[in-house]
């Protein structure tokens, strides 16, 4: 299995630009998670999809962030406009979790390191 | 509220030696799941080991094993025969039986010395 695939691996952009991060979950997994990791705040859950439907977006920092999952094999996280404080590593993870979850393992992608200048 | 605490920000161990990373958690649930993830310099989060709270037997994966003490709410990770490739940040994580959310600890940075 290829594992969770994320692109790009690195992104450097200027403040005000639009940034789009991409994720392909493990085939057959029905749950997808977007996380952000910073030194100050650790790992934060941004949004959770189950069967392509956003279930919990309470972690999305503000309206500049949006996420979509148009099908079972693709998701995007978009930041528009980007700001320097958005600089972080963004992870996508997938699992076989049901809506309520029952301890299924989350498998993480390699992450996207975003630097906003 | 459920919490996960890793009290050792940094540790080091000599190659081939054994090291134990500690993790404590707080929950009122009886059934839950615990994980150790490894994050090497490449930043990839890699599952090391998973433990189900209702199983009394400690989980093991090759050189990695856990000491799960349910009453003490402790979940330590033992790495035997440490290798240079074990150098990484290690995160302990908790999830309850009725939620998809993981609660992560702040991590322990482990350095294996040659």
PDB file of N, CA, C and O in Angstrom, chain B residues 6-11 21-22 36 88-92 106-110:
ATOM      1  N   UNK B   6       3.564  13.889  28.894  1.00  0.00           N
ATOM      2  CA  UNK B   6       4.899  13.305  28.704  1.00  0.00           C
ATOM      3  C   UNK B   6       5.860  14.223  29.444  1.00  0.00           C
ATOM      4  O   UNK B   6       6.093  15.344  29.018  1.00  0.00           O
ATOM      5  N   UNK B   7       6.392  13.745  30.531  1.00  0.00           N
ATOM      6  CA  UNK B   7       7.142  14.607  31.448  1.00  0.00           C
ATOM      7  C   UNK B   7       8.615  14.734  31.100  1.00  0.00           C
ATOM      8  O   UNK B   7       9.335  15.497  31.744  1.00  0.00           O
ATOM      9  N   UNK B   8       9.068  14.004  30.091  1.00  0.00           N
ATOM     10  CA  UNK B   8      10.486  14.043  29.710  1.00  0.00           C
ATOM     11  C   UNK B   8      10.609  14.736  28.358  1.00  0.00           C
ATOM     12  O   UNK B   8      10.401  14.117  27.333  1.00  0.00           O
ATOM     13  N   UNK B   9      10.976  16.009  28.334  1.00  0.00           N
ATOM     14  CA  UNK B   9      11.092  16.706  27.043  1.00  0.00           C
ATOM     15  C   UNK B   9      12.199  16.123  26.169  1.00  0.00           C
ATOM     16  O   UNK B   9      12.053  16.040  24.950  1.00  0.00           O
ATOM     17  N   UNK B  10      13.298  15.716  26.803  1.00  0.00           N
ATOM     18  CA  UNK B  10      14.433  15.200  26.043  1.00  0.00           C
ATOM     19  C   UNK B  10      15.076  14.047  26.791  1.00  0.00           C
ATOM     20  O   UNK B  10      15.148  14.049  28.027  1.00  0.00           O
ATOM     21  N   UNK B  11      15.561  13.083  26.016  1.00  0.00           N
ATOM     22  CA  UNK B  11      16.307  11.974  26.604  1.00  0.00           C
ATOM     23  C   UNK B  11      17.391  11.552  25.624  1.00  0.00           C
ATOM     24  O   UNK B  11      17.282  11.807  24.413  1.00  0.00           O
ATOM     25  N   UNK B  21      10.511   5.592  27.796  1.00  0.00           N
ATOM     26  CA  UNK B  21       9.854   6.897  27.715  1.00  0.00           C
ATOM     27  C   UNK B  21       8.531   6.818  28.469  1.00  0.00           C
ATOM     28  O   UNK B  21       7.777   5.863  28.285  1.00  0.00           O
ATOM     29  N   UNK B  22       8.256   7.820  29.266  1.00  0.00           N
ATOM     30  CA  UNK B  22       7.058   7.758  30.096  1.00  0.00           C
ATOM     31  C   UNK B  22       5.898   8.550  29.503  1.00  0.00           C
ATOM     32  O   UNK B  22       6.094   9.514  28.764  1.00  0.00           O
ATOM     33  N   UNK B  36       1.765   4.993  20.597  1.00  0.00           N
ATOM     34  CA  UNK B  36       3.030   5.703  20.506  1.00  0.00           C
ATOM     35  C   UNK B  36       3.331   5.918  19.026  1.00  0.00           C
ATOM     36  O   UNK B  36       3.291   4.977  18.228  1.00  0.00           O
ATOM     37  N   UNK B  88      14.474  10.375  17.284  1.00  0.00           N
ATOM     38  CA  UNK B  88      13.211  10.949  16.824  1.00  0.00           C
ATOM     39  C   UNK B  88      12.496  11.607  17.986  1.00  0.00           C
ATOM     40  O   UNK B  88      12.910  11.490  19.141  1.00  0.00           O
ATOM     41  N   UNK B  89      11.398  12.268  17.641  1.00  0.00           N
ATOM     42  CA  UNK B  89      10.442  12.741  18.634  1.00  0.00           C
ATOM     43  C   UNK B  89       9.411  11.638  18.791  1.00  0.00           C
ATOM     44  O   UNK B  89       8.941  11.070  17.794  1.00  0.00           O
ATOM     45  N   UNK B  90       9.053  11.323  20.039  1.00  0.00           N
ATOM     46  CA  UNK B  90       8.065  10.283  20.295  1.00  0.00           C
ATOM     47  C   UNK B  90       6.842  10.898  20.966  1.00  0.00           C
ATOM     48  O   UNK B  90       6.958  11.591  21.983  1.00  0.00           O
ATOM     49  N   UNK B  91       5.683  10.633  20.390  1.00  0.00           N
ATOM     50  CA  UNK B  91       4.433  11.165  20.912  1.00  0.00           C
ATOM     51  C   UNK B  91       3.560  10.034  21.431  1.00  0.00           C
ATOM     52  O   UNK B  91       3.360   9.024  20.760  1.00  0.00           O
ATOM     53  N   UNK B  92       3.011  10.246  22.610  1.00  0.00           N
ATOM     54  CA  UNK B  92       2.009   9.365  23.182  1.00  0.00           C
ATOM     55  C   UNK B  92       0.645   9.943  22.827  1.00  0.00           C
ATOM     56  O   UNK B  92       0.473  11.171  22.819  1.00  0.00           O
ATOM     57  N   UNK B 106       2.956  16.153  24.519  1.00  0.00           N
ATOM     58  CA  UNK B 106       3.834  17.182  23.953  1.00  0.00           C
ATOM     59  C   UNK B 106       5.105  16.604  23.343  1.00  0.00           C
ATOM     60  O   UNK B 106       5.862  17.319  22.711  1.00  0.00           O
ATOM     61  N   UNK B 107       5.320  15.316  23.549  1.00  0.00           N
ATOM     62  CA  UNK B 107       6.439  14.653  22.898  1.00  0.00           C
ATOM     63  C   UNK B 107       7.687  14.573  23.757  1.00  0.00           C
ATOM     64  O   UNK B 107       7.911  15.398  24.654  1.00  0.00           O
ATOM     65  N   UNK B 108       8.494  13.553  23.479  1.00  0.00           N
ATOM     66  CA  UNK B 108       9.819  13.375  24.076  1.00  0.00           C
ATOM     67  C   UNK B 108      10.827  13.237  22.947  1.00  0.00           C
ATOM     68  O   UNK B 108      10.663  12.382  22.083  1.00  0.00           O
ATOM     69  N   UNK B 109      11.818  14.112  22.970  1.00  0.00           N
ATOM     70  CA  UNK B 109      12.854  14.041  21.934  1.00  0.00           C
ATOM     71  C   UNK B 109      13.926  13.065  22.390  1.00  0.00           C
ATOM     72  O   UNK B 109      14.582  13.283  23.412  1.00  0.00           O
ATOM     73  N   UNK B 110      14.101  11.985  21.654  1.00  0.00           N
ATOM     74  CA  UNK B 110      15.083  10.955  21.986  1.00  0.00           C
ATOM     75  C   UNK B 110      16.258  11.026  21.025  1.00  0.00           C
ATOM     76  O   UNK B 110      16.074  11.051  19.803  1.00  0.00           O
TER      77      UNK B 110
END
